[in-house]
Structure formats: structure tokens, C-alpha cells
Short mmCIF file of C-alpha atoms and ligand atoms in Angstrom, two decimals:
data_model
loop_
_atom_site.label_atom_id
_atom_site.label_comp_id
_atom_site.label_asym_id
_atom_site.label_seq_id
_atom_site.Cartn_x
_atom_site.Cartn_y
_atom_site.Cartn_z
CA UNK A 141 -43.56 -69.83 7.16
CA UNK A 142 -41.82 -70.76 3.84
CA UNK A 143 -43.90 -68.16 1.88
CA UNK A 144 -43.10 -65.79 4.90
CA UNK A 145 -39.01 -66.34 4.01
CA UNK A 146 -39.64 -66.11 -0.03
CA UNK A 147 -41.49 -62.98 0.75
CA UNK A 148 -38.85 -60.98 2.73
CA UNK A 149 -36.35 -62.66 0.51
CA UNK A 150 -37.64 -60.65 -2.29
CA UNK A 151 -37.91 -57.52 -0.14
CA UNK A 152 -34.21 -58.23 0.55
CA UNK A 153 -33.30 -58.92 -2.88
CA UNK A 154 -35.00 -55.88 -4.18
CA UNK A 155 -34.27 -53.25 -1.62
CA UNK A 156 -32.68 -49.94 -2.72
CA UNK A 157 -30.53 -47.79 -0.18
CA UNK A 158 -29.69 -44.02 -1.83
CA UNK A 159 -29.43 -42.46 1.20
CA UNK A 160 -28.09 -42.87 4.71
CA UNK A 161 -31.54 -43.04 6.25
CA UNK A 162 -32.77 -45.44 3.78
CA UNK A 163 -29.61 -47.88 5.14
CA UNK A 164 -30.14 -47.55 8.57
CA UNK A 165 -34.31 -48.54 7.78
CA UNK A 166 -32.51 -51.93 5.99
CA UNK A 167 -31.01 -52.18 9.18
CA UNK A 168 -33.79 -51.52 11.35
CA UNK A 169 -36.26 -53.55 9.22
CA UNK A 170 -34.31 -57.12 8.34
CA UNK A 171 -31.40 -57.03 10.27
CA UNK A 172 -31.53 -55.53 13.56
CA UNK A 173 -32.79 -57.38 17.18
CA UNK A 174 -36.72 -56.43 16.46
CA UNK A 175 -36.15 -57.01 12.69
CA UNK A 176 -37.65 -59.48 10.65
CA UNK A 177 -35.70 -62.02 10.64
CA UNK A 178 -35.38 -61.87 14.44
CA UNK A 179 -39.19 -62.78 14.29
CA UNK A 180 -38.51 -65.30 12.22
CA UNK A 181 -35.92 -66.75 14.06
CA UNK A 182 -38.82 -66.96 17.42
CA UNK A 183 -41.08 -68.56 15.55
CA UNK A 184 -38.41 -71.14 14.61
CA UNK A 185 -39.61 -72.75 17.92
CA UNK A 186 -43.70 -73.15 16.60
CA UNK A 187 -41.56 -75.74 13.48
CA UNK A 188 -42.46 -79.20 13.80
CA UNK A 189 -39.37 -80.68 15.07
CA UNK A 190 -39.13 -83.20 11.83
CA UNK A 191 -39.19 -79.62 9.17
CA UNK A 192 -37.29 -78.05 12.03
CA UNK A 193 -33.26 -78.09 10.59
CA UNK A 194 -34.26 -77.20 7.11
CA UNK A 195 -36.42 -74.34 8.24
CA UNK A 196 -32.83 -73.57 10.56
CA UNK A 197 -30.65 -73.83 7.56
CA UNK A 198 -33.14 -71.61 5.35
CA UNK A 199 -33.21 -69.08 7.83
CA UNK A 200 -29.15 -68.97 8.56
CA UNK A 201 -28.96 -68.63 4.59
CA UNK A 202 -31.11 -65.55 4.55
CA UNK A 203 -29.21 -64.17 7.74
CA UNK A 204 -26.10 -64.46 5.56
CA UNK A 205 -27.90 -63.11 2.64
CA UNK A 206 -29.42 -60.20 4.16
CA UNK A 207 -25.90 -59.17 6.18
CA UNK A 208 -24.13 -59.38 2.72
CA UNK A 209 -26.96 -57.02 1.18
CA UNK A 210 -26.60 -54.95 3.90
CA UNK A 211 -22.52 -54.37 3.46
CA UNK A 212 -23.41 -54.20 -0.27
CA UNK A 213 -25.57 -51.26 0.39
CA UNK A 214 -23.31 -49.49 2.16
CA UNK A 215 -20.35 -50.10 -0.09
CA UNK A 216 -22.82 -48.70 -2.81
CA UNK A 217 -23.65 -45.67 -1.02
CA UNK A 218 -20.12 -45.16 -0.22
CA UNK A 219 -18.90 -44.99 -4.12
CA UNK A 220 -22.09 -42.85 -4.87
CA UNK A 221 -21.13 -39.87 -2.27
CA UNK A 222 -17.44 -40.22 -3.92
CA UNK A 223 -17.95 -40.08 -7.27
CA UNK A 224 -18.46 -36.78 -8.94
CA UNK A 225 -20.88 -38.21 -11.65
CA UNK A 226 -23.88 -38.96 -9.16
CA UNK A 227 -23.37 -36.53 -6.31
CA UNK A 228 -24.67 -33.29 -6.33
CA UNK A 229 -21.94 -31.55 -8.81
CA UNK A 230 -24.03 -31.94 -12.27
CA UNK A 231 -21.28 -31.37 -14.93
CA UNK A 232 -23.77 -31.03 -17.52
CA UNK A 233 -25.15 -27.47 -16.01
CA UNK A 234 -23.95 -24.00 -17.87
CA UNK A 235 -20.77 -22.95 -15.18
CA UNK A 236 -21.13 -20.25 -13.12
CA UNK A 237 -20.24 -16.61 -14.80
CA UNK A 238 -17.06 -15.20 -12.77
CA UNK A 239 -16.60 -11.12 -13.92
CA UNK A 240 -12.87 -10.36 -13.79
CA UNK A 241 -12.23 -6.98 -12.36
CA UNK A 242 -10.97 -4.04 -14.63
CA UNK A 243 -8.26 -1.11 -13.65
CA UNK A 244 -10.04 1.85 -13.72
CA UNK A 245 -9.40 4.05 -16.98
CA UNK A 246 -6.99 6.65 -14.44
CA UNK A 247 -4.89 3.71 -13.51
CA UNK A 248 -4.67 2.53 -17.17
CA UNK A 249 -3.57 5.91 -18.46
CA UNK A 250 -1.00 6.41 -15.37
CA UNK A 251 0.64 3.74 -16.52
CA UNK A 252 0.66 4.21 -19.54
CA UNK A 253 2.00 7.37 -19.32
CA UNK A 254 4.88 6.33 -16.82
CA UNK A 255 5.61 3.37 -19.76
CA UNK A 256 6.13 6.14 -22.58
CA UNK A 257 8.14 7.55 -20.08
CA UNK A 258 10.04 5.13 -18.68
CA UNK A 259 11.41 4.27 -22.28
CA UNK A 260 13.44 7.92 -22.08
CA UNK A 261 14.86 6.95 -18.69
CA UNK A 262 12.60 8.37 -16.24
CA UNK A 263 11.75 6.29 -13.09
CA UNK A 264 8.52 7.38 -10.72
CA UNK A 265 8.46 9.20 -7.47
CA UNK A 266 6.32 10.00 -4.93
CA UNK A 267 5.63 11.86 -1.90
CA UNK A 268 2.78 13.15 0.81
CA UNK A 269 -0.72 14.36 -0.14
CA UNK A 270 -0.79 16.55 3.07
CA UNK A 271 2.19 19.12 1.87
CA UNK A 272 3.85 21.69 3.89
CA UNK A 273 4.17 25.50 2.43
CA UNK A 274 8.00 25.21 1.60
CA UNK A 275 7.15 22.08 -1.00
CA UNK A 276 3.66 22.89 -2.53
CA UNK A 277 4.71 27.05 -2.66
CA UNK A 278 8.00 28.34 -1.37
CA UNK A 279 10.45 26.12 -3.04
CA UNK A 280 9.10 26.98 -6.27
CA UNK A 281 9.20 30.17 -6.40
CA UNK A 282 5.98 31.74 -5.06
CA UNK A 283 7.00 34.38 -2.74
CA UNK A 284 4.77 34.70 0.53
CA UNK A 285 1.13 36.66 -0.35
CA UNK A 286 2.44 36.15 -4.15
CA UNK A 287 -1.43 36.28 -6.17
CA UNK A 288 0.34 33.31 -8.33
CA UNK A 289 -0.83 31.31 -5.19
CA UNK A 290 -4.37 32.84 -5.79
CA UNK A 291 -3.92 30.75 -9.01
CA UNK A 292 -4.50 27.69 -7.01
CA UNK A 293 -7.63 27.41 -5.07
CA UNK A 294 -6.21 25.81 -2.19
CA UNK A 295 -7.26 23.51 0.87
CA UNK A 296 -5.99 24.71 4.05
CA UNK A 297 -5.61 22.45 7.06
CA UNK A 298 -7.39 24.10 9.77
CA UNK A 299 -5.41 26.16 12.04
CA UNK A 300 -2.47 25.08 10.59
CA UNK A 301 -1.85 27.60 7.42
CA UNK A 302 1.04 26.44 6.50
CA UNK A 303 -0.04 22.38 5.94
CA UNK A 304 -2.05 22.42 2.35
CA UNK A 305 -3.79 19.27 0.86
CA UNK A 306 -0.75 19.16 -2.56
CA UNK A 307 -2.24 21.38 -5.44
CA UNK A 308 -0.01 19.93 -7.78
CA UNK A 309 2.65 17.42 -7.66
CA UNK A 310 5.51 19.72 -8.24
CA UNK A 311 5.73 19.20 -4.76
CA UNK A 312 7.57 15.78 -5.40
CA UNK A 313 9.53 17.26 -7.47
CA UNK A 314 11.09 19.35 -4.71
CA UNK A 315 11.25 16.51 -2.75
CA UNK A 316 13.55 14.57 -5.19
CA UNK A 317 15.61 17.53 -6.05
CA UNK A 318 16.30 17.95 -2.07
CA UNK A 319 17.43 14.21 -2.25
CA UNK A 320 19.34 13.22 -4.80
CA UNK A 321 21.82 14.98 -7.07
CA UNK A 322 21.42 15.69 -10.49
CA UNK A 323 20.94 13.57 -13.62
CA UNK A 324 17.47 13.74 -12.70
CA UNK A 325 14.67 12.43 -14.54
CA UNK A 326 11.57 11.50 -12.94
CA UNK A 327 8.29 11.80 -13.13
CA UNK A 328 5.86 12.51 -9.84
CA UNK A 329 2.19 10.97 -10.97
CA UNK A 330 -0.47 11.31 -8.18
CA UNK A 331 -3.06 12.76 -6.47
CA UNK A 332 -3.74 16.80 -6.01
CA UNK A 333 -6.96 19.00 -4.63
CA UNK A 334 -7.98 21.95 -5.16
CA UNK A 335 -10.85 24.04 -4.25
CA UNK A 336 -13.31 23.87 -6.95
CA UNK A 337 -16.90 23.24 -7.77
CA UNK A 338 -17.27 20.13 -8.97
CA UNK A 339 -18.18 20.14 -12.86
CA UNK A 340 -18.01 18.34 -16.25
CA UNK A 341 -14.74 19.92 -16.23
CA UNK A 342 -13.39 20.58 -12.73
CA UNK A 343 -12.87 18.52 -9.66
CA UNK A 344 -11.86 19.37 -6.34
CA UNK A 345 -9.77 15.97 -6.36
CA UNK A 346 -7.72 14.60 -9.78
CA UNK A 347 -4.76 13.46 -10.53
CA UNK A 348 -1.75 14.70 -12.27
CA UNK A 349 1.84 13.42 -13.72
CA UNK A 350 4.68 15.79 -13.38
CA UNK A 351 7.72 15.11 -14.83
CA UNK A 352 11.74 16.97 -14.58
CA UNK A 353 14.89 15.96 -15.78
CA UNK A 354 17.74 18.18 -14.52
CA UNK A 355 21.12 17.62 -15.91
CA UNK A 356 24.24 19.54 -17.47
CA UNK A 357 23.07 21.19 -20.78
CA UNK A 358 18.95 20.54 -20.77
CA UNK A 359 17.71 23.12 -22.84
CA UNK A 360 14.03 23.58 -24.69
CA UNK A 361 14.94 21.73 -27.18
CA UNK A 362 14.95 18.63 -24.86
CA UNK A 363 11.54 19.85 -23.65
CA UNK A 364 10.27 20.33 -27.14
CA UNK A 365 11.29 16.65 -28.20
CA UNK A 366 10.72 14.81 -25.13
CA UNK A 367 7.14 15.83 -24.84
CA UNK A 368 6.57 15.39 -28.40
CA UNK A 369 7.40 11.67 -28.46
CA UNK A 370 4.89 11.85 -25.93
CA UNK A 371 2.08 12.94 -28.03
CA UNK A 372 3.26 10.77 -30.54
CA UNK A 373 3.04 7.47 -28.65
CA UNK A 374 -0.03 8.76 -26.89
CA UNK A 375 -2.20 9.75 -29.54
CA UNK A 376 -1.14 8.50 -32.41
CA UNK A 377 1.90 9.44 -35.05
CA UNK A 378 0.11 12.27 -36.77
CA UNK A 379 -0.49 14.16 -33.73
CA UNK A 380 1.19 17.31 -34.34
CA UNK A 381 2.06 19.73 -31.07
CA UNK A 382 2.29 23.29 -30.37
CA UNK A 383 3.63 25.83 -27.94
CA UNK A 384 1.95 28.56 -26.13
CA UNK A 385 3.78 31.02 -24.00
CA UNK A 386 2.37 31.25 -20.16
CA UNK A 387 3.58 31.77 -16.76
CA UNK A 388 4.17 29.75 -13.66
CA UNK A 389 5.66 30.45 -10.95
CA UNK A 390 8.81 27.54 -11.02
CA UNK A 391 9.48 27.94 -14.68
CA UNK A 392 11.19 30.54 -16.77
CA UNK A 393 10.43 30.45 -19.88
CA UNK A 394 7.22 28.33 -19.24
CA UNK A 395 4.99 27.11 -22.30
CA UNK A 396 1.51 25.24 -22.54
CA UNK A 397 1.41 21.91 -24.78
CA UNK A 398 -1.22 22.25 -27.03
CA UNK A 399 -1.64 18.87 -29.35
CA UNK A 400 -3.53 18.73 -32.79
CA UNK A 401 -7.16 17.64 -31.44
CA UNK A 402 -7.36 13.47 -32.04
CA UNK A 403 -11.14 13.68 -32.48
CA UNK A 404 -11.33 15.91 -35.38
CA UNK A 405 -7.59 16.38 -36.85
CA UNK A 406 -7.67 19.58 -36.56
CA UNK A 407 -11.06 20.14 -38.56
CA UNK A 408 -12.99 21.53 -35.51
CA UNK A 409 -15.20 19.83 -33.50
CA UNK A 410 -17.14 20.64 -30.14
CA UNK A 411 -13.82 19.37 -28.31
CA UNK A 412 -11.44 21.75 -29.48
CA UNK A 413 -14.01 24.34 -29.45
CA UNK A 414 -13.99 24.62 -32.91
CA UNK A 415 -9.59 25.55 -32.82
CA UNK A 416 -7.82 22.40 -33.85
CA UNK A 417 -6.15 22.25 -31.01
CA UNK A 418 -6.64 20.91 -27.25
CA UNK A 419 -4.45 21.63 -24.44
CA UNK A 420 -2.49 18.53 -22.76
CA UNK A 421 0.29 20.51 -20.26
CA UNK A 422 2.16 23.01 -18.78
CA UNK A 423 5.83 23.56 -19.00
CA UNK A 424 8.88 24.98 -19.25
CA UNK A 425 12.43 25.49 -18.09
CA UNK A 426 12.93 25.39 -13.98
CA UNK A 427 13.70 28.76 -12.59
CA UNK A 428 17.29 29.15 -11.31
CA UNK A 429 15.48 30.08 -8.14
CA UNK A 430 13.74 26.65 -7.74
CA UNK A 431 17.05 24.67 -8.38
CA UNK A 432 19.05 27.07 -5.52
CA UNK A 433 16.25 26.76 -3.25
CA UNK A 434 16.64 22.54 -3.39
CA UNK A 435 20.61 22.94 -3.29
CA UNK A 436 21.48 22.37 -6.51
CA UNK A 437 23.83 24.87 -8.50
CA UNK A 438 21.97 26.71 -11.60
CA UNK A 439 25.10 27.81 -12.61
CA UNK A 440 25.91 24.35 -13.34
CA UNK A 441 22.78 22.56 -13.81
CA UNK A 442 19.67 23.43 -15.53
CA UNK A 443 16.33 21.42 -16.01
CA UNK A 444 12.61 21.14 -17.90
CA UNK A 445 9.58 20.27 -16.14
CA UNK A 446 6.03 19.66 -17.26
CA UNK A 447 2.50 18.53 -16.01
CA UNK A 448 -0.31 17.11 -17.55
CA UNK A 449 -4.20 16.06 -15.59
CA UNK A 450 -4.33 12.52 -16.15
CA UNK A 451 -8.30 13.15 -16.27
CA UNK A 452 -7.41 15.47 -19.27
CA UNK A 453 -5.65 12.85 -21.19
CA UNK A 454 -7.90 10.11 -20.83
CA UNK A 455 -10.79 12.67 -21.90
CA UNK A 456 -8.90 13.02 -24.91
CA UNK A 457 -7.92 9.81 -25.42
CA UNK A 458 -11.17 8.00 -25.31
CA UNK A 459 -13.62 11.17 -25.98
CA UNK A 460 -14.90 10.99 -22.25
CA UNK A 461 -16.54 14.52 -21.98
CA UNK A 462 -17.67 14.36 -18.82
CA UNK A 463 -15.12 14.05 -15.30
CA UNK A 464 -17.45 12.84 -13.15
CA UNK A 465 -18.01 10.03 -14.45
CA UNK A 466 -14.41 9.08 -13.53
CA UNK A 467 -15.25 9.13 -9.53
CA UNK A 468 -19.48 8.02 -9.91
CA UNK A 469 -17.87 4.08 -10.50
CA UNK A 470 -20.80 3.59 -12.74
CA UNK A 471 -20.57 -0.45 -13.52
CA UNK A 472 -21.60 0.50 -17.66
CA UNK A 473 -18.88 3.16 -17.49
CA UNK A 474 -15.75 0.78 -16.37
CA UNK A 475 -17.14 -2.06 -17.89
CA UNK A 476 -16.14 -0.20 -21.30
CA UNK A 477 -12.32 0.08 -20.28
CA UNK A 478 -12.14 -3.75 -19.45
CA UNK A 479 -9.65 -4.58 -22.69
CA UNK A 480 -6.95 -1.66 -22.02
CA UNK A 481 -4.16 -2.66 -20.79
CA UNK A 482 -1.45 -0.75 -19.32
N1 LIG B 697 2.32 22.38 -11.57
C1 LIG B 697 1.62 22.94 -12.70
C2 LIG B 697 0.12 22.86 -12.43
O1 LIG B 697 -0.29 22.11 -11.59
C3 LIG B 697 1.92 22.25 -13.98
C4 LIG B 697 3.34 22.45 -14.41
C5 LIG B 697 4.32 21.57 -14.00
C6 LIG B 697 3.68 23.54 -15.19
C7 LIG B 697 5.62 21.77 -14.38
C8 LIG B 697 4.98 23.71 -15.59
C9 LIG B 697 5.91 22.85 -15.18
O2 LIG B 697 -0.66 23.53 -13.04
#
């Protein structure tokens, strides 16, 4: 029986819990009412009475032993599930690679524009992409069955002709002159439609910024300035700009921006089709008409007004020559705007 006690003694001694299962077969195996000991303690009664209270005090020693093992064990297993070092979280392993997000290259140029902007005083507005007549046409100037409309392929809402998906943000523009009372300076940056095949060059979806200051005294000369400082902080300091008389409908005299081309400087290139030049905006001063038809006196108050495609500029900007790619949300695409910042 003695070599019987060394024997589980040593199993005791040596036993290794790293897991709950491997506690509870400790428990089971020594400890519990059919454990080992147990057995050991019925044969207690086979000992020759004179060898009987030594084998009683042996046996009440390993008892104590094996119950002091067995809170050991536990303690043990306790401080291993705890402790980052040994539990599952290996801090040795490569982390895991976490891809931050990006703003799209339309959102970065938005705001960039509005921040060249905002630095001559103008704050943002906006209004609904689902326009009525009076704000998209009327208000600025295009006389019912006028072909200028022609000049926008426009979305009609069906069986409603006079609700139009916006064709241009001017719209807002009418919407703050309606509102608020001249000095005005804002700019309307958003989204407009239009009816057209969808190319390398046109969309039937894109976005624009408009922008109009109305005041006492704004003349072309404020035009002139304001959008080149524009050009300047957009494409550089040597960008040079140019006017080219046009026609819209809401301004009188009305002008497209044309800016030295930022790809060749002015050399020629595929870009500027070989001119110098590339065309950034339309503008001009706002017809009389447009400021009477949003209640505010032309006799008293005139204005500027401009409007650029911010697909246009960030073509320009980062030699994109290709607008789909803007709405396709090709991964290798946006990945390559990831560093600019508004
Ligand atoms: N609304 C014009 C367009 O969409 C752009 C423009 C705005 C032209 C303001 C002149 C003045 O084409």
C-alpha cells in the first residue's frame, strides 16, 4: 500500500492542469468520492491494526496535499486566462492592416473650392435637386418655349412639366436672392442632371459650384479679379486666365473663363487640344431681369455670377481624362486621392 501512496503522490506532485477539463479530471481522478484516494481510504480497513495510524496519518497528509494541489491548479489556471501574455492574444504576431477610408476626389475639390472661396467672404448654400420651372428657368430669364432652354437637355418629371431634376445650380441662387437681401455672396455647390449620353466627357449626373455676390457697385472688374484669385490658388500662381464672350440666359454681358492649360503651359498638348487654353466657367454680370424677378432693385443693386463642373476642375487638376471613372468607385482609382486633403 505504501508504494501505492508514493505512486499517486508523484502523479499528484507532477500533474499539470492547462485547461478547465484537465482540472475537473484532477478532481475526478484524486479527489472526488470514486477517486483514488477514496480507494485508498477503503482499503485503510485491510491495515494491520499495529501499521494502522501511520498508514491513517500518511493518507490524511496526502488528502491535504492533493486538496492544496488542487486549489493551486485552479489559482494557476485562473492567472493564465487573465494574463494577456499566455492567453490567446500573441503580441508577437504582425497587427492586423486597418485601410482608412478616403473622400472621394469630388468631395476633395468641393471643398476646396468653397475654402478659396470662403477666404473672399462667401458662405455655401443649398437647395432641392427636384426644381420647379420658376427656379431652374423662369427666374432667370428664359422666357417660356425660349430655345436657350433647348440648351439644357433636361429631365422632366412625368406628367408634371413644370417639376425638372436642377440643370444647374443657378437655381439656388434664386433661392437665396428670394431670401435674403443684398450683400450677397455665396456660392451654391451641388448636384445637377441633364440628359446626356454618358461619355469620357459627359454625364447625365455631375456636379457644379455656382457662385454670386450682389451688392452696391459690383462691376466686371470684381468678376475679373475674383475668379482670377481663383485660378491662382487652384492651379498654381502662373496660371494666367482669359475671357471669352458667350451668352446665357441670366447674365448680360456673360463671358467663359478660359485658364492657361496646367498640363502643358500653354505649349499644346492633347488637353487643350493643341490651344493653350482649357475652359473652367461660365459667367458674367446678372441680368437686371433676374434681380427684379427675385425682388431686388437693379436700379440699386447689381451682381456677378459664375459656374464651374467640379468634374471639370478635378480633370484638370489631376489630368483625369476620363469622367467615368469618377462614378465606377474603382478601389485603384480612389486609392490614388487618399493624401488630398480638403
Ligand atoms: N448655369 C450655367 C450652366 O450651368 C453656368 C453659369 C452660371 C454661367 C452663372 C454664368 C453664370 O451652364
Amino acid at each position: 500500500m505504501k508504494e501505492q501512496v508514493e505512486k499517486i503522490k508523484k502523479e499528484i506532485d507532477t500533474y499539470k492542469a492547462e485547461s478547465q477539463e484537465k482540472l475537473e479530471e484532477y478532481r475526478l481522478r484524486f479527489i472526488s468520492k470514486k477517486g483514488k484516494l477514496s480507494t485508498l481510504f477503503n482499503e485503510l480497513k485491510n491495515v494491520p491494526s499495529e501499521g494502522k495510524r501511520e498508514m491513517g496519518q500518511v493518507l490524511n497528509e496526502l488528502k491535504n496535499s492533493a486538496k492544496a494541489k488542487f486549489q493551486q491548479l485552479i489559482e494557476n489556471l485562473e492567472e493564465k486566462e487573465n494574463s494577456f501574455g499566455t492567453s490567446s492574444i500573441d503580441l508577437t504576431l504582425p497587427s492586423s492592416y486597418y485601410t482608412l477610408g478616403s473622400a472621394h476626389p469630388i468631395t476633395s475639390t468641393r471643398n476646396r473650392i468653397v475654402s478659396i472661396f470662403e477666404k473672399l467672404g462667401f458662405n455655401v448654400s443649398e437647395g432641392p435637386e427636384i426644381e420647379d420651372d420658376w427656379h431652374n428657368f423662369t427666374a432667370l430669364n428664359f422666357p417660356p418655349n425660349h430655345p436657350a432652354r433647348e440648351m439644357q437637355d433636361t429631365f422632366f418629371i412625368e406628367k408634371e412639366p413644370d417639376i425638372t431634376l436642377r440643370t444647374h445650380t443657378s437655381s439656388v441662387q434664386v433661392r437665396v436672392m428670394e431670401n435674403q437681401k443684398p450683400p450677397i455672396r455665396t456660392l451654391s455647390p451641388g448636384r445637377v442632371f441633364r440628359n446626356e449620353a454618358i461619355s469620357a466627357r459627359a454625364h447625365c449626373v455631375f456636379h457644379q459650384v455656382e457662385g454670386l455676390y450682389v451688392d452696391k457697385n459690383v462691376s466686371f472688374v470684381d468678376l475679373k479679379q475674383t475668379l482670377y484669385y481663383f485660378a491662382q490658388e487652384m492651379f498654381g500662381k502662373d496660371t494666367k486666365i482669359r475671357y471669352r464672350p458667350s451668352y446665357f440666359p441670366f447674365t448680360e454681358p456673360s463671358a467663359e473663363i478660359d485658364i492657361s492649360c496646367n498640363i502643358c503651359k500653354g505649349d499644346g498638348c492633347n488637353i487643350c487640344k493643341y490651344s493653350g487654353w482649357v475652359e473652367i466657367a461660365g459667367s458674367g454680370m446678372v441680368d437686371p431681369n433676374v434681380l427684379a424677378n427675385c425682388n431686388i432693385d437693379p436700379e440699386e443693386y447689381t451682381g456677378f455670377a459664375f459656374g464651374m463642373g467640379i468634374e471639370r476642375i478635378t480633370m484638370l487638376k489631376y489630368q483625369i481624362n476620363d469622367l467615368r471613372l469618377f462614378t465606377e468607385n474603382d478601389i485603384r482609382f480612389l486609392k490614388q486621392f487618399r493624401t488630398v486633403s480638403s
